[in-house]
Amino acid sequence: MGKTIFDIIIVGAGPSGATLARLLGGQRSVLLLDSRSYGENGFVREKCCGGLLAPDAALQLRRMGLTPPGHVCEAGQPLTVRALDLGASLSRPYGRAYVNLNRAAFEQWLVSLVPDSVVFAHGCRVSTMLRKDGNWAVSVSGKGGAASYEGKLLVSAEGAASLVRRRLDRKRLLHAQYLAVQDVYSGFHGGAAASGEYVAFYHPWYTDFYGWIIPKKDRVLVGAALPPRFRAPYAVGERMDALRDCLRLAGYGFDGHLRREACLVLRPKPGDIFHGRDGAFCIGEAAGWISPSSAEGFSYAFASARALAKAVLAGGNPEKVLAAYHRNTLALKANIVWKTCKSPFMYVSPIRRFILRKG
């Protein structure tokens, strides 16, 4: 019996990868790979994430006929975000209807929607990939040993650290990478603790991006997106400890440090978007589809997965699929341009402070 050649191999079973597998499963032969082990309680390792579903992401889910079930939502769903400029001691609330999610439960739900016809290999990390006779040969290794697969198309849904993108597009990525660092505490007091509102805070000494305080059911997340120059281990610890002290001076106290999480996150410009080449494609954050103003990624994960699924199902050779994927994401790229233009109003200190003073 000859070796199975899949129509499409998807690397990464996060929101974008699981969505693409769900949309293509049953219509194409699909292999879904993930480096994390998956069991009854979902993935054994969670991604560093605030777990807020923005209105745009909720709209994308509704367009696919999906609504997050109650068990993936955290207790308490406040409708207010507080913008906090630590450097100028300015603070303003604004209305924003996020859905507060348990990220692990949300990902487990998305994976549960993937059809049984999709082959799901988890707990295995891609080690090599090679273009071979017009297909992609992928080798993986894990606790179960080594294995190799072959697919007509290859898709990276791996996030900012995408191995596929590094293999195909080495020029345009590193300058846009930040390190999202998040401390998890058992509780907090002062500030917005009573109302449970979310906090987005800014201080140019800590980061030229932003930080966050997000209350959950039994914990609180305190994090910041650190620029590349602060990604050395000693610099990360120094920044996060100083940030905690600064927040305490602003009236936010934290109790019971549980752990520290980190992951790469992109802050793309329009020119950083990479759709793919040579029969390999990128979706979600691996392609650069993430908000450059807020680092919101769920809506882009769903939208880019839908755009590529539509292109694949339309048929044609890899070049035609790539051209269709480009066309299907024109509006998404325009959104990146808009968010890039919006960023100075949030991250240029004099402009932000003028807006906060004016309310």
Tab-separated table of C-alpha atoms in Angstrom:
chain	number	residue	atom	x	y	z
A	1	MET	CA	0.000	0.000	0.000
A	2	GLY	CA	1.382	3.415	-0.949
A	3	LYS	CA	1.965	6.200	1.516
A	4	THR	CA	-1.021	8.474	2.201
A	5	ILE	CA	-0.645	11.929	0.690
A	6	PHE	CA	-2.920	14.415	2.432
A	7	ASP	CA	-4.557	17.236	0.540
A	8	ILE	CA	-3.482	19.635	3.270
A	9	ILE	CA	-1.256	19.500	6.349
A	10	ILE	CA	-2.028	22.113	9.014
A	11	VAL	CA	0.657	22.847	11.604
A	12	GLY	CA	-0.893	24.255	14.776
A	13	ALA	CA	-4.292	23.462	16.311
A	14	GLY	CA	-4.961	26.845	17.866
A	15	PRO	CA	-7.950	29.012	16.841
A	16	SER	CA	-6.837	29.500	13.212
A	17	GLY	CA	-5.633	25.935	12.638
A	18	ALA	CA	-8.651	24.293	14.296
A	19	THR	CA	-11.000	26.550	12.315
A	20	LEU	CA	-9.348	25.711	8.998
A	21	ALA	CA	-9.431	21.973	9.819
A	22	ARG	CA	-13.121	22.237	10.663
A	23	LEU	CA	-13.948	24.067	7.436
A	24	LEU	CA	-11.969	21.691	5.197
A	25	GLY	CA	-12.571	18.394	7.022
A	26	GLY	CA	-14.926	16.107	5.128
A	27	GLN	CA	-14.197	17.908	1.849
A	28	ARG	CA	-10.435	17.454	1.748
A	29	SER	CA	-8.100	14.955	3.417
A	30	VAL	CA	-6.579	16.917	6.301
A	31	LEU	CA	-3.778	16.243	8.786
A	32	LEU	CA	-3.746	18.540	11.830
A	33	LEU	CA	-0.495	18.694	13.835
A	34	ASP	CA	0.213	20.297	17.211
A	35	SER	CA	3.264	20.197	19.457
A	36	ARG	CA	1.112	20.171	22.599
A	37	SER	CA	-0.354	16.963	23.970
A	38	TYR	CA	-4.145	16.877	23.938
A	39	GLY	CA	-6.363	14.946	26.362
A	40	GLU	CA	-9.747	15.027	28.075
A	41	ASN	CA	-8.993	18.443	29.565
A	42	GLY	CA	-7.653	19.906	26.340
A	43	PHE	CA	-4.032	20.874	25.716
A	44	VAL	CA	-1.678	20.226	28.615
A	45	ARG	CA	0.060	23.560	28.007
A	46	GLU	CA	-1.830	26.835	27.697
A	47	LYS	CA	-0.720	29.763	25.601
A	48	CYS	CA	0.051	33.045	27.351
A	49	CYS	CA	-3.163	34.908	26.511
A	50	GLY	CA	-5.566	37.342	28.138
A	51	GLY	CA	-8.496	35.335	26.827
A	52	LEU	CA	-10.749	38.227	25.790
A	53	LEU	CA	-13.035	37.716	22.800
A	54	ALA	CA	-13.458	41.096	21.104
A	55	PRO	CA	-16.686	42.104	19.319
A	56	ASP	CA	-15.034	41.564	15.914
A	57	ALA	CA	-14.100	38.004	16.899
A	58	ALA	CA	-17.595	37.298	18.223
A	59	LEU	CA	-18.943	38.542	14.875
A	60	GLN	CA	-16.639	36.138	12.995
A	61	LEU	CA	-17.949	33.249	15.080
A	62	ARG	CA	-21.561	34.245	14.409
A	63	ARG	CA	-20.840	34.325	10.668
A	64	MET	CA	-19.776	30.705	10.992
A	65	GLY	CA	-22.924	29.862	12.961
A	66	LEU	CA	-21.018	29.446	16.237
A	67	THR	CA	-21.565	30.792	19.745
A	68	PRO	CA	-19.132	30.030	22.590
A	69	PRO	CA	-20.845	27.708	25.087
A	70	GLY	CA	-21.285	28.869	28.651
A	71	HIS	CA	-18.628	26.598	30.120
A	72	VAL	CA	-15.817	28.370	28.206
A	73	CYS	CA	-16.742	31.769	29.671
A	74	GLU	CA	-15.344	33.107	32.924
A	75	ALA	CA	-17.572	34.356	35.718
A	76	GLY	CA	-18.224	38.072	35.418
A	77	GLN	CA	-18.466	39.841	32.081
A	78	PRO	CA	-17.916	43.579	32.704
A	79	LEU	CA	-18.469	45.900	29.776
A	80	THR	CA	-15.833	48.476	30.697
A	81	VAL	CA	-12.123	48.866	30.022
A	82	ARG	CA	-10.059	51.377	31.977
A	83	ALA	CA	-7.281	53.118	30.068
A	84	LEU	CA	-4.527	53.924	32.552
A	85	ASP	CA	-1.537	56.136	31.717
A	86	LEU	CA	0.884	55.341	34.537
A	87	GLY	CA	3.399	57.982	33.503
A	88	ALA	CA	0.892	60.834	33.754
A	89	SER	CA	-1.466	59.394	36.407
A	90	LEU	CA	-4.408	59.654	34.006
A	91	SER	CA	-7.289	57.211	33.895
A	92	ARG	CA	-10.496	56.944	31.866
A	93	PRO	CA	-13.052	54.147	31.429
A	94	TYR	CA	-14.612	53.333	28.073
A	95	GLY	CA	-17.268	50.854	27.002
A	96	ARG	CA	-16.150	47.660	25.251
A	97	ALA	CA	-18.175	44.446	25.174
A	98	TYR	CA	-15.512	41.737	25.410
A	99	VAL	CA	-16.347	38.149	26.302
A	100	ASN	CA	-14.083	36.956	29.117
A	101	LEU	CA	-12.951	33.435	28.157
A	102	ASN	CA	-11.083	30.574	29.706
A	103	ARG	CA	-8.534	30.228	26.897
A	104	ALA	CA	-7.862	26.522	27.522
A	105	ALA	CA	-11.566	25.620	27.515
A	106	PHE	CA	-12.140	27.792	24.432
A	107	GLU	CA	-9.396	26.028	22.473
A	108	GLN	CA	-10.708	22.638	23.558
A	109	TRP	CA	-14.155	23.606	22.271
A	110	LEU	CA	-12.749	24.716	18.908
A	111	VAL	CA	-10.839	21.439	18.524
A	112	SER	CA	-13.958	19.455	19.457
A	113	LEU	CA	-15.680	20.921	16.386
A	114	VAL	CA	-13.078	19.446	14.023
A	115	PRO	CA	-14.646	16.520	12.058
A	116	ASP	CA	-13.549	12.970	12.859
A	117	SER	CA	-12.344	12.637	9.264
A	118	VAL	CA	-9.426	14.950	10.127
A	119	VAL	CA	-6.331	13.083	11.313
A	120	PHE	CA	-5.168	14.835	14.502
A	121	ALA	CA	-1.571	14.129	15.566
A	122	HIS	CA	-0.642	15.962	18.765
A	123	GLY	CA	2.335	15.922	21.085
A	124	CYS	CA	4.674	16.037	18.103
A	125	ARG	CA	6.892	18.860	16.946
A	126	VAL	CA	7.784	19.529	13.311
A	127	SER	CA	11.522	18.995	12.842
A	128	THR	CA	11.978	19.307	9.077
A	129	MET	CA	9.962	20.228	6.025
A	130	LEU	CA	10.988	19.719	2.447
A	131	ARG	CA	9.447	20.500	-0.922
A	132	LYS	CA	9.434	17.157	-2.747
A	133	ASP	CA	7.980	16.351	-6.182
A	134	GLY	CA	5.461	19.189	-5.908
A	135	ASN	CA	4.331	18.156	-2.390
A	136	TRP	CA	5.512	18.950	1.145
A	137	ALA	CA	7.278	16.226	3.138
A	138	VAL	CA	7.051	16.932	6.873
A	139	SER	CA	8.948	15.082	9.605
A	140	VAL	CA	7.812	15.250	13.234
A	141	SER	CA	9.212	13.982	16.520
A	142	GLY	CA	7.624	13.500	19.920
A	143	LYS	CA	7.149	11.125	22.835
A	144	GLY	CA	5.672	8.571	20.456
A	145	GLY	CA	8.787	8.672	18.293
A	146	ALA	CA	9.419	10.073	14.836
A	147	ALA	CA	7.026	10.084	11.901
A	148	SER	CA	6.853	11.563	8.421
A	149	TYR	CA	3.899	12.790	6.371
A	150	GLU	CA	3.338	14.193	2.921
A	151	GLY	CA	0.798	16.750	1.770
A	152	LYS	CA	-0.093	18.633	-1.386
A	153	LEU	CA	-0.449	21.874	0.581
A	154	LEU	CA	1.143	22.966	3.869
A	155	VAL	CA	-0.380	25.542	6.235
A	156	SER	CA	1.257	27.240	9.190
A	157	ALA	CA	-1.082	28.153	12.045
A	158	GLU	CA	1.745	28.183	14.588
A	159	GLY	CA	1.581	31.786	15.753
A	160	ALA	CA	4.408	34.308	15.922
A	161	ALA	CA	7.102	31.625	16.267
A	162	SER	CA	6.078	29.906	13.026
A	163	LEU	CA	8.707	27.453	11.790
A	164	VAL	CA	7.092	27.383	8.348
A	165	ARG	CA	7.303	31.151	7.998
A	166	ARG	CA	10.938	31.215	9.106
A	167	ARG	CA	11.624	28.603	6.457
A	168	LEU	CA	9.895	30.564	3.677
A	169	ASP	CA	10.211	34.232	4.654
A	170	ARG	CA	13.309	35.101	6.641
A	171	LYS	CA	13.426	38.830	5.910
A	172	ARG	CA	10.314	40.435	7.310
A	173	LEU	CA	9.515	39.085	10.755
A	174	LEU	CA	11.931	39.652	13.619
A	175	HIS	CA	11.576	43.425	13.935
A	176	ALA	CA	7.843	43.009	14.532
A	177	GLN	CA	8.161	40.465	17.362
A	178	TYR	CA	7.424	41.400	20.956
A	179	LEU	CA	7.508	39.178	24.021
A	180	ALA	CA	4.173	39.016	25.829
A	181	VAL	CA	4.911	38.298	29.510
A	182	GLN	CA	2.069	37.579	31.900
A	183	ASP	CA	2.102	37.037	35.664
A	184	VAL	CA	-0.786	35.056	37.135
A	185	TYR	CA	-1.922	35.983	40.657
A	186	SER	CA	-4.569	34.425	42.892
A	187	GLY	CA	-6.201	37.810	43.441
A	188	PHE	CA	-5.823	41.560	43.585
A	189	HIS	CA	-7.201	44.549	45.444
A	190	GLY	CA	-7.604	48.264	44.959
A	191	GLY	CA	-8.048	50.037	41.652
A	192	ALA	CA	-10.749	48.343	39.598
A	193	ALA	CA	-10.881	45.176	41.738
A	194	ALA	CA	-14.365	45.859	43.044
A	195	SER	CA	-15.935	46.307	39.603
A	196	GLY	CA	-13.760	43.673	37.922
A	197	GLU	CA	-13.220	45.916	34.905
A	198	TYR	CA	-10.337	45.247	32.549
A	199	VAL	CA	-7.362	47.601	32.562
A	200	ALA	CA	-5.142	48.592	29.629
A	201	PHE	CA	-2.141	50.513	30.932
A	202	TYR	CA	0.649	52.473	29.282
A	203	HIS	CA	4.084	53.677	30.368
A	204	PRO	CA	6.898	54.370	27.880
A	205	TRP	CA	9.607	53.173	30.289
A	206	TYR	CA	8.199	49.650	30.352
A	207	THR	CA	7.043	49.245	26.765
A	208	ASP	CA	6.128	51.213	23.654
A	209	PHE	CA	3.102	48.885	23.357
A	210	TYR	CA	0.763	48.282	26.296
A	211	GLY	CA	0.026	46.162	29.362
A	212	TRP	CA	-3.109	44.634	30.839
A	213	ILE	CA	-4.895	43.565	34.017
A	214	ILE	CA	-7.625	40.992	33.355
A	215	PRO	CA	-9.622	39.502	36.244
A	216	LYS	CA	-10.695	35.868	35.848
A	217	LYS	CA	-12.874	33.639	38.000
A	218	ASP	CA	-10.149	32.507	40.398
A	219	ARG	CA	-7.094	34.499	39.304
A	220	VAL	CA	-5.955	37.746	37.746
A	221	LEU	CA	-3.632	38.208	34.775
A	222	VAL	CA	-1.087	41.027	34.753
A	223	GLY	CA	1.022	41.335	31.639
A	224	ALA	CA	2.797	43.537	29.150
A	225	ALA	CA	4.114	43.264	25.601
A	226	LEU	CA	7.839	43.938	25.867
A	227	PRO	CA	9.775	45.195	22.816
A	228	PRO	CA	12.717	43.177	21.450
A	229	ARG	CA	15.391	45.048	23.412
A	230	PHE	CA	13.899	43.798	26.704
A	231	ARG	CA	13.632	40.121	25.778
A	232	ALA	CA	16.760	38.949	27.633
A	233	PRO	CA	15.769	36.915	30.755
A	234	TYR	CA	17.263	39.403	33.234
A	235	ALA	CA	15.520	42.310	31.492
A	236	VAL	CA	12.150	40.523	31.566
A	237	GLY	CA	12.345	39.900	35.297
A	238	GLU	CA	13.496	43.458	35.974
A	239	ARG	CA	10.717	44.994	33.900
A	240	MET	CA	7.936	42.838	35.358
A	241	ASP	CA	9.028	43.436	38.974
A	242	ALA	CA	9.278	47.175	38.380
A	243	LEU	CA	5.915	47.131	36.618
A	244	ARG	CA	4.251	45.403	39.579
A	245	ASP	CA	5.675	48.069	41.927
A	246	CYS	CA	4.487	50.853	39.629
A	247	LEU	CA	0.969	49.408	39.546
A	248	ARG	CA	0.956	49.176	43.339
A	249	LEU	CA	1.802	52.867	43.559
A	250	ALA	CA	-1.187	53.471	41.259
A	251	GLY	CA	-3.419	51.580	43.718
A	252	TYR	CA	-3.377	48.060	42.244
A	253	GLY	CA	-2.143	45.387	44.633
A	254	PHE	CA	-1.699	41.700	43.764
A	255	ASP	CA	-1.816	38.633	45.980
A	256	GLY	CA	-0.357	35.144	45.629
A	257	HIS	CA	1.910	34.941	42.599
A	258	LEU	CA	1.180	31.618	40.851
A	259	ARG	CA	3.332	31.569	37.734
A	260	ARG	CA	4.831	33.562	34.875
A	261	GLU	CA	3.959	32.870	31.224
A	262	ALA	CA	5.433	34.219	28.015
A	263	CYS	CA	5.072	33.931	24.270
A	264	LEU	CA	6.057	35.833	21.149
A	265	VAL	CA	3.496	38.236	19.726
A	266	LEU	CA	3.621	40.235	16.505
A	267	ARG	CA	2.984	43.919	16.023
A	268	PRO	CA	2.771	43.971	12.238
A	269	LYS	CA	2.843	46.678	9.658
A	270	PRO	CA	0.976	46.084	6.372
A	271	GLY	CA	4.234	45.039	4.699
A	272	ASP	CA	4.788	42.308	7.300
A	273	ILE	CA	1.835	40.224	6.090
A	274	PHE	CA	3.009	36.990	4.474
A	275	HIS	CA	0.424	34.793	2.744
A	276	GLY	CA	2.812	32.048	1.637
A	277	ARG	CA	4.533	30.594	-1.420
A	278	ASP	CA	5.426	27.292	-3.085
A	279	GLY	CA	2.279	25.525	-1.916
A	280	ALA	CA	2.746	26.619	1.718
A	281	PHE	CA	0.469	29.172	3.379
A	282	CYS	CA	0.311	31.111	6.652
A	283	ILE	CA	-2.849	31.993	8.557
A	284	GLY	CA	-3.528	33.735	11.843
A	285	GLU	CA	-0.589	35.331	13.595
A	286	ALA	CA	1.891	33.220	11.609
A	287	ALA	CA	0.962	35.351	8.601
A	288	GLY	CA	0.987	38.585	10.589
A	289	TRP	CA	-2.789	38.690	10.963
A	290	ILE	CA	-3.075	40.374	14.371
A	291	SER	CA	-4.068	43.867	15.415
A	292	PRO	CA	-1.059	46.226	15.532
A	293	SER	CA	-2.975	48.492	17.914
A	294	SER	CA	-4.251	45.996	20.502
A	295	ALA	CA	-2.645	42.601	19.688
A	296	GLU	CA	-6.148	41.140	19.360
A	297	GLY	CA	-5.809	37.980	17.318
A	298	PHE	CA	-8.954	35.848	17.527
A	299	SER	CA	-10.882	37.768	14.864
A	300	TYR	CA	-7.929	37.628	12.437
A	301	ALA	CA	-7.423	33.913	13.151
A	302	PHE	CA	-11.015	33.120	12.211
A	303	ALA	CA	-11.129	35.493	9.225
A	304	SER	CA	-7.851	34.303	7.687
A	305	ALA	CA	-8.798	30.637	8.162
A	306	ARG	CA	-12.112	31.282	6.406
A	307	ALA	CA	-10.328	33.137	3.579
A	308	LEU	CA	-7.877	30.298	2.962
A	309	ALA	CA	-10.580	27.605	3.244
A	310	LYS	CA	-12.601	29.416	0.595
A	311	ALA	CA	-9.528	29.578	-1.668
A	312	VAL	CA	-8.710	25.892	-1.205
A	313	LEU	CA	-12.285	24.759	-1.845
A	314	ALA	CA	-12.395	26.838	-5.038
A	315	GLY	CA	-9.769	24.452	-6.398
A	316	GLY	CA	-6.819	24.952	-8.689
A	317	ASN	CA	-3.066	24.605	-8.397
A	318	PRO	CA	-1.155	26.148	-5.457
A	319	GLU	CA	-0.550	29.392	-7.361
A	320	LYS	CA	-4.285	29.835	-7.965
A	321	VAL	CA	-5.047	29.058	-4.324
A	322	LEU	CA	-2.483	31.669	-3.234
A	323	ALA	CA	-3.944	34.280	-5.595
A	324	ALA	CA	-7.437	33.576	-4.272
A	325	TYR	CA	-6.195	33.791	-0.672
A	326	HIS	CA	-4.711	37.220	-1.462
A	327	ARG	CA	-8.044	38.400	-2.904
A	328	ASN	CA	-10.038	36.994	-0.010
A	329	THR	CA	-7.970	38.928	2.521
A	330	LEU	CA	-7.972	42.378	0.910
A	331	ALA	CA	-10.444	43.690	3.490
A	332	LEU	CA	-8.430	42.105	6.281
A	333	LYS	CA	-5.272	43.830	5.076
A	334	ALA	CA	-7.154	47.140	4.868
A	335	ASN	CA	-8.106	46.579	8.508
A	336	ILE	CA	-4.414	46.182	9.395
A	337	VAL	CA	-3.724	49.496	7.632
A	338	TRP	CA	-6.522	51.165	9.603
A	339	LYS	CA	-5.252	49.775	12.918
A	340	THR	CA	-1.736	50.968	12.041
A	341	CYS	CA	-3.088	54.493	11.455
A	342	LYS	CA	-5.011	54.278	14.733
A	343	SER	CA	-1.966	53.273	16.794
A	344	PRO	CA	-0.444	56.766	17.309
A	345	PHE	CA	-3.604	57.881	19.107
A	346	MET	CA	-2.910	55.154	21.666
A	347	TYR	CA	0.883	54.970	21.812
A	348	VAL	CA	2.209	58.482	21.212
A	349	SER	CA	2.176	59.814	24.769
A	350	PRO	CA	1.169	63.468	24.128
A	351	ILE	CA	-1.731	62.422	21.873
A	352	ARG	CA	-2.935	59.737	24.288
A	353	ARG	CA	-2.754	62.072	27.261
A	354	PHE	CA	-4.634	64.798	25.418
A	355	ILE	CA	-7.415	62.306	24.628
A	356	LEU	CA	-7.539	61.028	28.220
A	357	ARG	CA	-7.744	64.562	29.608
A	358	LYS	CA	-10.568	65.401	27.220
A	359	GLY	CA	-12.417	62.211	28.146
